[in-house]
Coordinates of C-alpha atoms in Angstrom, one line a residue:
Chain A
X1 CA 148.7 -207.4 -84.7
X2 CA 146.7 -204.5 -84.1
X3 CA 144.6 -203.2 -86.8
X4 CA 143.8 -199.6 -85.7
X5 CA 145.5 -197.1 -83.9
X6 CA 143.3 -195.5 -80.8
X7 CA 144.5 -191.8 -79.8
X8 CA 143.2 -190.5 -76.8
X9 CA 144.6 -186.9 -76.7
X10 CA 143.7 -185.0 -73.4
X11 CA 145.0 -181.4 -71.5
X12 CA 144.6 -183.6 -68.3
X13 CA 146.0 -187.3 -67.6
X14 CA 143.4 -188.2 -69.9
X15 CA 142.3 -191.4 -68.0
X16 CA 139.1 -191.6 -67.7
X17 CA 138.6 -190.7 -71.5
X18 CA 141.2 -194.0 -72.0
X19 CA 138.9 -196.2 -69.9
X20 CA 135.7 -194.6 -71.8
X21 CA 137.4 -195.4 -75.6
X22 CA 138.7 -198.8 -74.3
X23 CA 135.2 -199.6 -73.4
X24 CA 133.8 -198.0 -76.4
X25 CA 136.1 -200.1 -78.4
X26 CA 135.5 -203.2 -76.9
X27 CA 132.3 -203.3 -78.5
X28 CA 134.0 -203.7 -81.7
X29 CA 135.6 -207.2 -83.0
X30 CA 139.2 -205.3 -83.7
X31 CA 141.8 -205.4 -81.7
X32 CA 143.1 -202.0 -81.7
X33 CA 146.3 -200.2 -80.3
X34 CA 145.5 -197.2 -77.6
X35 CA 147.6 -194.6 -77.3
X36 CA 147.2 -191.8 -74.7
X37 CA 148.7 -188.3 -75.3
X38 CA 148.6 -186.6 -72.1
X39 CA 148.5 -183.1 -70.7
X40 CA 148.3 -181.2 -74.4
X41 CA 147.8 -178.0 -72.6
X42 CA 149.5 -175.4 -75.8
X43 CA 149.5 -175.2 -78.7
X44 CA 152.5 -176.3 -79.2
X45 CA 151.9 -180.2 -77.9
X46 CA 148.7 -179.9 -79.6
X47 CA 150.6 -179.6 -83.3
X48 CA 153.0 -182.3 -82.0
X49 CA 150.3 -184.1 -80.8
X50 CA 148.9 -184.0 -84.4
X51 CA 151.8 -184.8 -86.6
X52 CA 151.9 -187.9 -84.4
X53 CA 148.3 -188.7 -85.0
X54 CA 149.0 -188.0 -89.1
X55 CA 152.2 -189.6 -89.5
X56 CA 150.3 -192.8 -87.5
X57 CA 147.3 -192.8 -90.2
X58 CA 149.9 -192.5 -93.2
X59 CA 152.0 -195.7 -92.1
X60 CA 149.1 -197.4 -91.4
X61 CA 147.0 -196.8 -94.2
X62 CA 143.5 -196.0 -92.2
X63 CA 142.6 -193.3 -90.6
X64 CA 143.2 -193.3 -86.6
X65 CA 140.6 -192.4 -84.1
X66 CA 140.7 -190.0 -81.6
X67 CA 138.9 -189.4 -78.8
X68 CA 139.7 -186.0 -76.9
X69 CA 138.9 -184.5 -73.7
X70 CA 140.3 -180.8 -74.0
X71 CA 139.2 -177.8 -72.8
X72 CA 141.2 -174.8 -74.0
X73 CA 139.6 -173.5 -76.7
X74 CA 142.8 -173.1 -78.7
X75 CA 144.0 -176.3 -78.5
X76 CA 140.8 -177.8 -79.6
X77 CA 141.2 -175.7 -82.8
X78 CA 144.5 -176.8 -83.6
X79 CA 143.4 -180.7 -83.4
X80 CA 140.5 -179.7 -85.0
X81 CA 141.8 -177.9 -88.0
X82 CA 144.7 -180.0 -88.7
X83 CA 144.1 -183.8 -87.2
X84 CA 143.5 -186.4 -89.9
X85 CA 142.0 -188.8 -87.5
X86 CA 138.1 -189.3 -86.5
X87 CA 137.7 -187.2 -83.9
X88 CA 135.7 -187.8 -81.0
X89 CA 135.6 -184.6 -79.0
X90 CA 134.1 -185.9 -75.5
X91 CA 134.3 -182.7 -74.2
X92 CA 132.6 -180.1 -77.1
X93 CA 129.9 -182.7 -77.5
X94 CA 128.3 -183.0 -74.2
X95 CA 129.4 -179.4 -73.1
X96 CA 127.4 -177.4 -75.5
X97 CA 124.2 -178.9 -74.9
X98 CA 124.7 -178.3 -71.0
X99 CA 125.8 -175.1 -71.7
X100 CA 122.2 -174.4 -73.5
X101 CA 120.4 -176.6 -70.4
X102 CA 121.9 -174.8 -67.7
X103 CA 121.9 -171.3 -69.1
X104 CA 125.4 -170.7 -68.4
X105 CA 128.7 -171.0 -70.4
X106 CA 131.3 -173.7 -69.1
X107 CA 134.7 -172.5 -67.5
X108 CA 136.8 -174.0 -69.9
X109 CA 139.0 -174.7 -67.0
X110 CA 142.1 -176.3 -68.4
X111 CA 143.3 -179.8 -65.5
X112 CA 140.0 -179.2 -63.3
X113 CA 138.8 -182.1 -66.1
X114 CA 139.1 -186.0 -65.1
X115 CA 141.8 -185.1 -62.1
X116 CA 140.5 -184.5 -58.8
X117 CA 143.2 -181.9 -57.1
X118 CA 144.0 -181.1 -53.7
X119 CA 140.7 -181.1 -52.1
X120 CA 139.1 -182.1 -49.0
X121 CA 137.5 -184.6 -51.2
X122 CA 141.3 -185.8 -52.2
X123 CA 142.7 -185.4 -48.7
X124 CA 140.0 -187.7 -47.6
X125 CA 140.8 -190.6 -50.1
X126 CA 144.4 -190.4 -48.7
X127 CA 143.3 -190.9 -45.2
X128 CA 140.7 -193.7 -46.4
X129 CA 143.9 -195.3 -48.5
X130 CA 145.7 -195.3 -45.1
X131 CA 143.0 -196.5 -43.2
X132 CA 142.2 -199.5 -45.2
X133 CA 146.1 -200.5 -45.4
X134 CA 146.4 -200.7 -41.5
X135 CA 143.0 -202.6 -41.1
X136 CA 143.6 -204.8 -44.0
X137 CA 143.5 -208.4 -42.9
X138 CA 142.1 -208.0 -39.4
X139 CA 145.2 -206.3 -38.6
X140 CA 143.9 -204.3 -35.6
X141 CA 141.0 -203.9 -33.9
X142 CA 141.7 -200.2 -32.9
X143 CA 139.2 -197.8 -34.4
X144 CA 136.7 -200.8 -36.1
X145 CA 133.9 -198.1 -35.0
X146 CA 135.2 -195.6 -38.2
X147 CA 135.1 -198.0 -40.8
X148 CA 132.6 -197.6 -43.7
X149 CA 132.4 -200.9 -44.7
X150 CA 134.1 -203.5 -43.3
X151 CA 134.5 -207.1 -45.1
X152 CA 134.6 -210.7 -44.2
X153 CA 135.5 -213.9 -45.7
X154 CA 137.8 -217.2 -46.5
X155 CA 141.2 -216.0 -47.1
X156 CA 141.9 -215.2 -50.5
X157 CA 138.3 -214.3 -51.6
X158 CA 139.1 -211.2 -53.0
X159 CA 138.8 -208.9 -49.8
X160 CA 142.0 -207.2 -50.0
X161 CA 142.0 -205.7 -53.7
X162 CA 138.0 -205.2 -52.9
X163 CA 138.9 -202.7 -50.3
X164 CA 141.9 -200.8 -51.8
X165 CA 139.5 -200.3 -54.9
X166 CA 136.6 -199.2 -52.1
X167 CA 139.3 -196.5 -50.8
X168 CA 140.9 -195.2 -53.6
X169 CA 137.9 -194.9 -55.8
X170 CA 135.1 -193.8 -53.4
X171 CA 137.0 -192.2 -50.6
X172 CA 136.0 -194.9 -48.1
X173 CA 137.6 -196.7 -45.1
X174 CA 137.5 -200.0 -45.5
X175 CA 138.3 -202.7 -42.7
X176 CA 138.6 -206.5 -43.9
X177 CA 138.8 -209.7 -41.6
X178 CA 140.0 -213.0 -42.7
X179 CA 137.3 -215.8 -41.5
X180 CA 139.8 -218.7 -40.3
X181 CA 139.2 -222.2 -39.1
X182 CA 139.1 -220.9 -35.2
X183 CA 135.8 -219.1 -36.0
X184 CA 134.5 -222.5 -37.9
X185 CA 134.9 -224.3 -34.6
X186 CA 133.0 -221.5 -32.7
X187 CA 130.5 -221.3 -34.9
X188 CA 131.0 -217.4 -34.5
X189 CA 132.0 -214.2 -36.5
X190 CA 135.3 -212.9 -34.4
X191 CA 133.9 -210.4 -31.5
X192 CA 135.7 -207.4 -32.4
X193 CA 133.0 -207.7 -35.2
X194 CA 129.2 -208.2 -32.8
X195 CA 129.6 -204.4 -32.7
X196 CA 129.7 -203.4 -36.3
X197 CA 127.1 -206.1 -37.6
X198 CA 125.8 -203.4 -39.7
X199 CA 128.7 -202.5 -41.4
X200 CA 129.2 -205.8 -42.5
X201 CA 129.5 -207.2 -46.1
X202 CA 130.4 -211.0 -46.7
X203 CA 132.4 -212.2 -50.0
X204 CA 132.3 -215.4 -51.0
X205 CA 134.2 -217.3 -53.5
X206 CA 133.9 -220.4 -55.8
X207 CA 135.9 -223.4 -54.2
X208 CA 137.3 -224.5 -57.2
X209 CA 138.7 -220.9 -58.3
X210 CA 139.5 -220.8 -54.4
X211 CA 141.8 -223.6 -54.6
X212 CA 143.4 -222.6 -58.0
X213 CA 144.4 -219.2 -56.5
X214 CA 145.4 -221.1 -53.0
X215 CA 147.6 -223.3 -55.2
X216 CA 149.8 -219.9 -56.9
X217 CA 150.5 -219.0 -53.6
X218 CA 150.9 -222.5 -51.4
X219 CA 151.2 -225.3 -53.9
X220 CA 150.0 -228.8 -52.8
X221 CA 149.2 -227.4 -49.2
X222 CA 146.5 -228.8 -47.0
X223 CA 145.1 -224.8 -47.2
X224 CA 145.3 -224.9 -50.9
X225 CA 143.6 -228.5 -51.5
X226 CA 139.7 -228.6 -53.0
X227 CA 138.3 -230.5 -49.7
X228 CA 139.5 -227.5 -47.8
X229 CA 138.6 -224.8 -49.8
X230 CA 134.9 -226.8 -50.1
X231 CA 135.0 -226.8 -46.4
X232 CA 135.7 -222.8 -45.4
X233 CA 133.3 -221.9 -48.4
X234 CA 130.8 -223.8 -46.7
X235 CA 131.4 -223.1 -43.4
X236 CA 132.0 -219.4 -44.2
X237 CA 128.9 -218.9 -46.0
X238 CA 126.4 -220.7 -43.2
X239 CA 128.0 -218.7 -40.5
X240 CA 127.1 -215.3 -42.7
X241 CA 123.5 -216.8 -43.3
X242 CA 123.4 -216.9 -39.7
X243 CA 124.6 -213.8 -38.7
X244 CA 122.2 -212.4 -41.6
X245 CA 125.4 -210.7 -43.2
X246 CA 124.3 -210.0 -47.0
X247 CA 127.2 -211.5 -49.2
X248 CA 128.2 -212.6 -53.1
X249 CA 130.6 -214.2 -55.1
X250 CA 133.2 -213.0 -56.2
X251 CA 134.1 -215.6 -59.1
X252 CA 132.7 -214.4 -62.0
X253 CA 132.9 -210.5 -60.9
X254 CA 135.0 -207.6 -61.6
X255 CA 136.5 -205.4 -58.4
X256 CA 134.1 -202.4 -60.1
X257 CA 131.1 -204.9 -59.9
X258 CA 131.6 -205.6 -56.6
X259 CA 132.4 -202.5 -55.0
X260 CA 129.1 -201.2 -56.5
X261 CA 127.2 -203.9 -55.5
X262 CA 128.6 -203.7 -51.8
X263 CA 127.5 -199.7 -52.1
X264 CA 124.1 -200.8 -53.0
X265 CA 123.7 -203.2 -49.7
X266 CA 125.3 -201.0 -47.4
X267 CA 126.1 -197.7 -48.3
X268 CA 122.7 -196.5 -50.9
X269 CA 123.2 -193.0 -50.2
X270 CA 127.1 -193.3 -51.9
X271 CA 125.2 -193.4 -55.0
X272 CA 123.0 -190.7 -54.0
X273 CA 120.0 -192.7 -53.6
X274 CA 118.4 -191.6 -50.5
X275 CA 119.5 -188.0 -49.8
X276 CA 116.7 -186.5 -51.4
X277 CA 114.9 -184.2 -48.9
Chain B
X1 CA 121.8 -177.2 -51.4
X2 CA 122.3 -178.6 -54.9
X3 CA 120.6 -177.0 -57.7
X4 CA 120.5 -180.0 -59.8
X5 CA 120.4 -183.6 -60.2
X6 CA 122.6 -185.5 -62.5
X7 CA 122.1 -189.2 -63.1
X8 CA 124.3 -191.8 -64.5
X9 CA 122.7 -195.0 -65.9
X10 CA 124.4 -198.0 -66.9
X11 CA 123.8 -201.6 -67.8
X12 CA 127.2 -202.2 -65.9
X13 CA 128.6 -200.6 -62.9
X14 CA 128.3 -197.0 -64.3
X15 CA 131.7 -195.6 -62.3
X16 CA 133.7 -194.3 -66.0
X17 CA 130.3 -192.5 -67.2
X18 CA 130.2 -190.9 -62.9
X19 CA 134.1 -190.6 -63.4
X20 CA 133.2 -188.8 -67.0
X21 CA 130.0 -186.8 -65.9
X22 CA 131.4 -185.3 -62.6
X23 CA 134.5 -184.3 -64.3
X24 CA 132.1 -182.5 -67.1
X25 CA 130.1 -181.0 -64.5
X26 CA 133.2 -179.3 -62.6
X27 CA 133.4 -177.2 -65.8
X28 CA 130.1 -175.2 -64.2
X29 CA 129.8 -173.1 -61.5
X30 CA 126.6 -175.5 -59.6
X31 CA 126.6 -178.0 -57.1
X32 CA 124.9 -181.0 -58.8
X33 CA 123.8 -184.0 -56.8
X34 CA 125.3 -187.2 -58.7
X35 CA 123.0 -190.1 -58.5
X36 CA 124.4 -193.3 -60.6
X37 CA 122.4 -196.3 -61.5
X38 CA 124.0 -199.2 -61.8
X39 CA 122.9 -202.5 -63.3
X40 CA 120.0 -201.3 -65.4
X41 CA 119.7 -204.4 -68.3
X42 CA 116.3 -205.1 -68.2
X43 CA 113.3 -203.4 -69.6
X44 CA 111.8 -203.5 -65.9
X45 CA 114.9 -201.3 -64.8
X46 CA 114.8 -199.4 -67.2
X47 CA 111.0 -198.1 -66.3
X48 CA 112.3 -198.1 -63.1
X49 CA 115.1 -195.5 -63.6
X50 CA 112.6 -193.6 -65.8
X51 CA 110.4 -193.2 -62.9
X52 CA 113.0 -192.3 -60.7
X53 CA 114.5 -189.0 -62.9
X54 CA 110.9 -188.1 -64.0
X55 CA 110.1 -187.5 -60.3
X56 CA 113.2 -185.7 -59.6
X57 CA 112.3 -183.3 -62.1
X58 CA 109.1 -182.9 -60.9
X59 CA 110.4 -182.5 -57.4
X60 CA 112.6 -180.2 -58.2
X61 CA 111.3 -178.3 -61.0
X62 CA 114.3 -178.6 -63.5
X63 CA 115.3 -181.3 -66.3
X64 CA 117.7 -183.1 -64.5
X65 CA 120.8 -184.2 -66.6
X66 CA 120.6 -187.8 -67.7
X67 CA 124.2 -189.2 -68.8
X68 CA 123.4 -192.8 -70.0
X69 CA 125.9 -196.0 -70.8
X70 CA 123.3 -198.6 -72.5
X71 CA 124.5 -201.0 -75.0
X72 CA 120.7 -203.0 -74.9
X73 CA 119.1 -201.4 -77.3
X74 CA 115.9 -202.1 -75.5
X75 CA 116.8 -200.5 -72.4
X76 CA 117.9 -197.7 -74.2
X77 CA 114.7 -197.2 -76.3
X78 CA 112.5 -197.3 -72.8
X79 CA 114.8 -194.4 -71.5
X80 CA 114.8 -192.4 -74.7
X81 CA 111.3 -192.0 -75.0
X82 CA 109.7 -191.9 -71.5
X83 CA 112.6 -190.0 -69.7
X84 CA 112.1 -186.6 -69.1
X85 CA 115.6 -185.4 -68.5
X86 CA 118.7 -184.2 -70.8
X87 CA 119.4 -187.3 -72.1
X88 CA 123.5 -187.3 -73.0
X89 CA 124.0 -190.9 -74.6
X90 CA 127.9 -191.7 -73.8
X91 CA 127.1 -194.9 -75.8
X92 CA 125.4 -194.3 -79.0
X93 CA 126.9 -190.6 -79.9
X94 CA 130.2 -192.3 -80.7
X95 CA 129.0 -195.9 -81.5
X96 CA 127.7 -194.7 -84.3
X97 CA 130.4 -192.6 -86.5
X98 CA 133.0 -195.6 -85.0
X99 CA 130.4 -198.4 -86.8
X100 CA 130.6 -196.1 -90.0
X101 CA 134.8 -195.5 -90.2
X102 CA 135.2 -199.2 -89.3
X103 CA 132.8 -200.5 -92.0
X104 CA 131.3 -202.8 -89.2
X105 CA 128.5 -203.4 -86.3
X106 CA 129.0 -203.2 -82.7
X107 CA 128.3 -206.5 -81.2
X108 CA 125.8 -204.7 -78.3
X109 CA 127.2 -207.1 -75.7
X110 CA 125.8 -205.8 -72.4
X111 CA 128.4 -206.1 -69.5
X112 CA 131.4 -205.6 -71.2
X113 CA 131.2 -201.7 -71.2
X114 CA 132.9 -200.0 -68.5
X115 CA 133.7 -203.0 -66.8
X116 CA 137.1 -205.3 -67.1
X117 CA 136.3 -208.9 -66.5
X118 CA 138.1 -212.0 -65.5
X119 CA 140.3 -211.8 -68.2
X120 CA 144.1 -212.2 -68.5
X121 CA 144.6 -208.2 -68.2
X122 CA 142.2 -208.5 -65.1
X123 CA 144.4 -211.4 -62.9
X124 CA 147.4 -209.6 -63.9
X125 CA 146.0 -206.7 -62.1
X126 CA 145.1 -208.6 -58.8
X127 CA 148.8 -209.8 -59.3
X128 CA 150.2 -206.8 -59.3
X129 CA 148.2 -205.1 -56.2
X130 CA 149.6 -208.1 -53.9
X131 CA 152.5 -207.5 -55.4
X132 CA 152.8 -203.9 -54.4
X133 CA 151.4 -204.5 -51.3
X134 CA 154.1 -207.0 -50.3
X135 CA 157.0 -204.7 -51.5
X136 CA 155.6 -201.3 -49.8
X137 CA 157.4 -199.1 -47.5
X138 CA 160.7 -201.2 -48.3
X139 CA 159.4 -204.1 -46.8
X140 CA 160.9 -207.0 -48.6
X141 CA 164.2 -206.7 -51.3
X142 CA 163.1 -210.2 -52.3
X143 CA 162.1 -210.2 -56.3
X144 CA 162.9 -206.1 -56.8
X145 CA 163.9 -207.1 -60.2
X146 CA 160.1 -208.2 -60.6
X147 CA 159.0 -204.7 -60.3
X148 CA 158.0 -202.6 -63.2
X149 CA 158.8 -199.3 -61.2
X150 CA 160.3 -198.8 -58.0
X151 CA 159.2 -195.4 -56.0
X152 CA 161.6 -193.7 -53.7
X153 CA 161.1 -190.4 -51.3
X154 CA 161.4 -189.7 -48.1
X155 CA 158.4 -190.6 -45.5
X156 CA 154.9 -189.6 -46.5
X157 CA 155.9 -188.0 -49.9
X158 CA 152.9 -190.3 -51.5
X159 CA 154.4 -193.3 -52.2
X160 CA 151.9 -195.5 -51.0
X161 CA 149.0 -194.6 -52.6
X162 CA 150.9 -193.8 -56.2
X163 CA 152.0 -197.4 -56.0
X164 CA 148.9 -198.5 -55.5
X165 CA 147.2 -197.0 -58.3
X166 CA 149.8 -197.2 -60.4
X167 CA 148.8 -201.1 -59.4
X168 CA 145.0 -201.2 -59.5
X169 CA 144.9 -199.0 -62.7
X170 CA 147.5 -200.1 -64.9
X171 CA 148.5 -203.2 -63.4
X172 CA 151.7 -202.7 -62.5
X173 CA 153.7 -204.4 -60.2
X174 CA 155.6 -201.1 -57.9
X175 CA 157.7 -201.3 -55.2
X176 CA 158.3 -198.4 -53.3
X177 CA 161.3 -197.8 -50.6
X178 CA 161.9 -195.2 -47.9
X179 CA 164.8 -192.8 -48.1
X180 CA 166.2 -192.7 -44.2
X181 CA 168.3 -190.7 -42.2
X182 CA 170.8 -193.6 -42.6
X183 CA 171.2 -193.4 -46.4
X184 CA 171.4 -190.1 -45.9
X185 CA 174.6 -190.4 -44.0
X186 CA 175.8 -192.6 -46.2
X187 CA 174.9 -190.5 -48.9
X188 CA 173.9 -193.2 -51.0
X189 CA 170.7 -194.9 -52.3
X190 CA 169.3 -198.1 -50.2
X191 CA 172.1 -200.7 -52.0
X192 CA 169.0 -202.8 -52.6
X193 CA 168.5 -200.0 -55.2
X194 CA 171.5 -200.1 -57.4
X195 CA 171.3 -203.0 -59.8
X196 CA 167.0 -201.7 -60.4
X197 CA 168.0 -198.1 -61.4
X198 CA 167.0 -197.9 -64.4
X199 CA 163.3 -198.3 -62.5
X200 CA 163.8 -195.7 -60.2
X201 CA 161.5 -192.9 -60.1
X202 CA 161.6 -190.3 -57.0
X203 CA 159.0 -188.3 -55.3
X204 CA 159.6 -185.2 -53.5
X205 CA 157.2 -182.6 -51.3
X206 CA 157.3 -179.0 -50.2
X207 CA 158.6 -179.5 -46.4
X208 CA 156.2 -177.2 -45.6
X209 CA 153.7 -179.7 -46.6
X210 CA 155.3 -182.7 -45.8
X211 CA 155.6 -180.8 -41.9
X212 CA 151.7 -180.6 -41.9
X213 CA 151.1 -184.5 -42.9
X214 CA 153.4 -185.4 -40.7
X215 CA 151.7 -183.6 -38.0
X216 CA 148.9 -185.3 -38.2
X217 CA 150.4 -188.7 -37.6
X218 CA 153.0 -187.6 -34.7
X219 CA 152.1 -184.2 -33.6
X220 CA 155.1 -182.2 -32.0
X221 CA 157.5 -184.9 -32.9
X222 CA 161.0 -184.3 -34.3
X223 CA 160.1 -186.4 -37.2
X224 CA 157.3 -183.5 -38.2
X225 CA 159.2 -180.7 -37.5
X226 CA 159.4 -178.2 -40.3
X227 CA 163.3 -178.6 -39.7
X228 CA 163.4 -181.8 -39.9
X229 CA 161.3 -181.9 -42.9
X230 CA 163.4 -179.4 -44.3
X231 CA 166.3 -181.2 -44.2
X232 CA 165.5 -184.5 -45.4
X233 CA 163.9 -183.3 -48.3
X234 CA 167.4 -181.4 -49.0
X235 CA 169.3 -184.8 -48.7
X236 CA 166.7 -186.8 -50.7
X237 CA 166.9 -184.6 -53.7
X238 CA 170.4 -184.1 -53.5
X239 CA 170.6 -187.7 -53.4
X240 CA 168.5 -188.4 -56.2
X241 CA 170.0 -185.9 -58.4
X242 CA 173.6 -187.5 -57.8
X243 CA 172.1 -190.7 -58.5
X244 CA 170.5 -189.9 -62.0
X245 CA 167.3 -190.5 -60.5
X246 CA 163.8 -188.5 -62.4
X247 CA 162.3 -187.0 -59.5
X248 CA 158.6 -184.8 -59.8
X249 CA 156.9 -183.0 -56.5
X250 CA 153.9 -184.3 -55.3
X251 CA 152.5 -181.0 -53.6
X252 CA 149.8 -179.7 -55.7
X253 CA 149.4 -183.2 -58.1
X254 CA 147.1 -185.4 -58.3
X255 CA 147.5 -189.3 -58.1
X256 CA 146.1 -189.5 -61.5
X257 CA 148.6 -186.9 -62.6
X258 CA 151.6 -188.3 -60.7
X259 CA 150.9 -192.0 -61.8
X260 CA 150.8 -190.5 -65.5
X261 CA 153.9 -188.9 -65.4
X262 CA 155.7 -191.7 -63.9
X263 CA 154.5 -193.5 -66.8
X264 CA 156.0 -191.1 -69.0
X265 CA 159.2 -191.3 -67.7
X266 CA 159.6 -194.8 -67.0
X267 CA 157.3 -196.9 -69.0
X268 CA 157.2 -194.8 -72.0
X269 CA 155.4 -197.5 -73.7
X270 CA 152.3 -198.3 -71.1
X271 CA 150.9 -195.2 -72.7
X272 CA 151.1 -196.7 -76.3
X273 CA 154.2 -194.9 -76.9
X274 CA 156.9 -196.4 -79.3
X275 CA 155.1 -199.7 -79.6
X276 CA 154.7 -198.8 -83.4
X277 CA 157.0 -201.1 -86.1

């Protein structure tokens, strides 16, 4: 059972302020429910908004936390006025020192916060999104050239969700190829890929997990058993030592951990390192 | 040209404190340059980091922003007292009231902030991307009644890339189907469709819009022709609104905002909703 109830209360989608209090939270030994109240853009939703948070901390007999992300100045004043909770308000608290920093007041623009809209920015993570769907899996060949990053590895190693993360989160095309028995035997990376060495990144895999996630899909295969699995890993991983592809494990990492670390090998400059004149 | 430099530290990946920062930073009329720093848990990096935005500001000749995500308190006491910049601590402004209302200390634990590891919630997640992936563009009817939501529209409405964050970010398992000139002559809904209703959500587009994307993939085609457009976005919402179907327009939303709603409509509850005894 959970043993506090977690608002998140937001004039936007109010995601990003979920994954921030879910993180927040996590440092804390409670186990604690998280409720998102999305786009509270009147005042209006913001007094519903509040009678939920109230009526929550009455049944419940402790007092909920609330972490808000909201903009319009009115709203902010209802929640803060009338809201029971412990309020958290992520966007008064960091604006008002920026505000004094940058010598300018904020916009107070109501949906421009935690939602990108329809800019060139947005249109080009839809056109990544596509990209990465029809070269997922070494489906084509055809364009190789306008990839950003493209992956390799054993089936199953995590390419796939590694790329659609890539795409939808950083805008970037993302091309993977599956490294199969055929390219053991040459003791070669496939040759659609000699042209884009430098755009390679390898992941590699754990050949116990490998087999265990083999074994969901195929159980009691020849491609899901441990000697196999051993096998490709091995085989995989000299053939990228050899090509001087820089790779890691996947086993014990998160999609976020990886994507960042595969912008730190090959792309610096999508963290902004490097573009400092 | 920017005017300023904002940096994100973080003793994980740092992407919800960029996510966060940006998003603050839209509420000014500047350009900043983002520069996120992943990974800083030692002492070392922390120096490191501290050199880094000290000679930014020198460079450029203004404080840059700092936004920081440090649970080591270490690492955060190098920062604090050698960096030069606005120093916005994401981690300890609201660590601190949370340890006071819950009567308890936050267990520091570097590496679980921002990130989600390999837990249940995590391999559900990769579950549910290859499940989506499977079950886009109507490719399969095999295990509908395994989907959380099932997206329908007519060809390039957004389907696609809702699903898939719909996937990655909540871990839900979407299938998404077509709506062709076929069913349209029919006038019915893809018969795969009727025993999954209740999960059906629909997305529609300005045709004007929808004649522009279109474009892009087949120029000059009948298939992007504002006509064309025009008409099978009059069928599919006629269709839908026979069928009882909630339907919202993609045009002007973002993912975020589309994925959210959808939630709201359909999985009341995956916001926290009416989970409370």
């Amino acid at each position: 059972m959970h043993t506090r109830t977690v608002f998140v209360i937001s004039d936007g989608t109010g995601i990003t302020a979920e994954t921030f209090g879910t993180a927040l939270m996590t440092q804390f030994d409670i186990k604690p429910r998280i409720v998102r109240i999305p786009f509270v853009d009147t005042v209006d939703k913001a007094h519903q908004a509040v009678r939920q948070i109230n009526h929550t901390g009455e049944v419940e007999g402790k007092k909920p936390i609330v972490f808000s992300t909201l903009v319009n100045q009115e709203v902010v004043t209802v929640i803060a006025d009338h809201c029971k909770g412990l309020l958290m308000d992520m966007f008064g608290t960091f604006v008002q020192p920026l505000e004094e920093e940058l010598g300018m007041k904020s916009q107070h623009r109501v949906g421009r916060f935690s939602d990108i809209s329809q800019s060139k920015e947005y249109l080009d993570r839809m056109e990544a999104i596509n990209y990465t769907l029809a070269h997922d899996d070494g489906q084509t060949n055809h364009d190789l050239t306008g990839a950003d990053v493209v992956l390799v590895g054993v089936s199953r190693s995590g390419k796939t969700p590694t790329s659609l993360y890539l795409a939808m989160q950083f805008g970037l095309k993302v091309a993977n190829y599956p490294l199969i028995p055929e390219d053991f035997e040459r003791k070669k990376l496939p040759p659609a890929l000699e042209p884009i060495k430098k755009k390679l990144f390898g992941l590699t895999i754990d050949p116990v997990r490998l087999s265990t996630i083999r074994n969901e899909r195929r159980p009691n295969s020849r491609y899901a058993s441990l000697e196999n699995c051993r096998s490709e890993v091995h085989e995989a991983e000299a053939m990228m030592r050899r090509a001087g592809v820089s790779w890691l494990s996947t086993t014990t990492k998160s999609i976020e951990e990886i994507s960042t670390t595969i912008l730190q090998e090959v792309l610096p400059h999508r963290l902004g390192m490097g573009m400092h004149g």
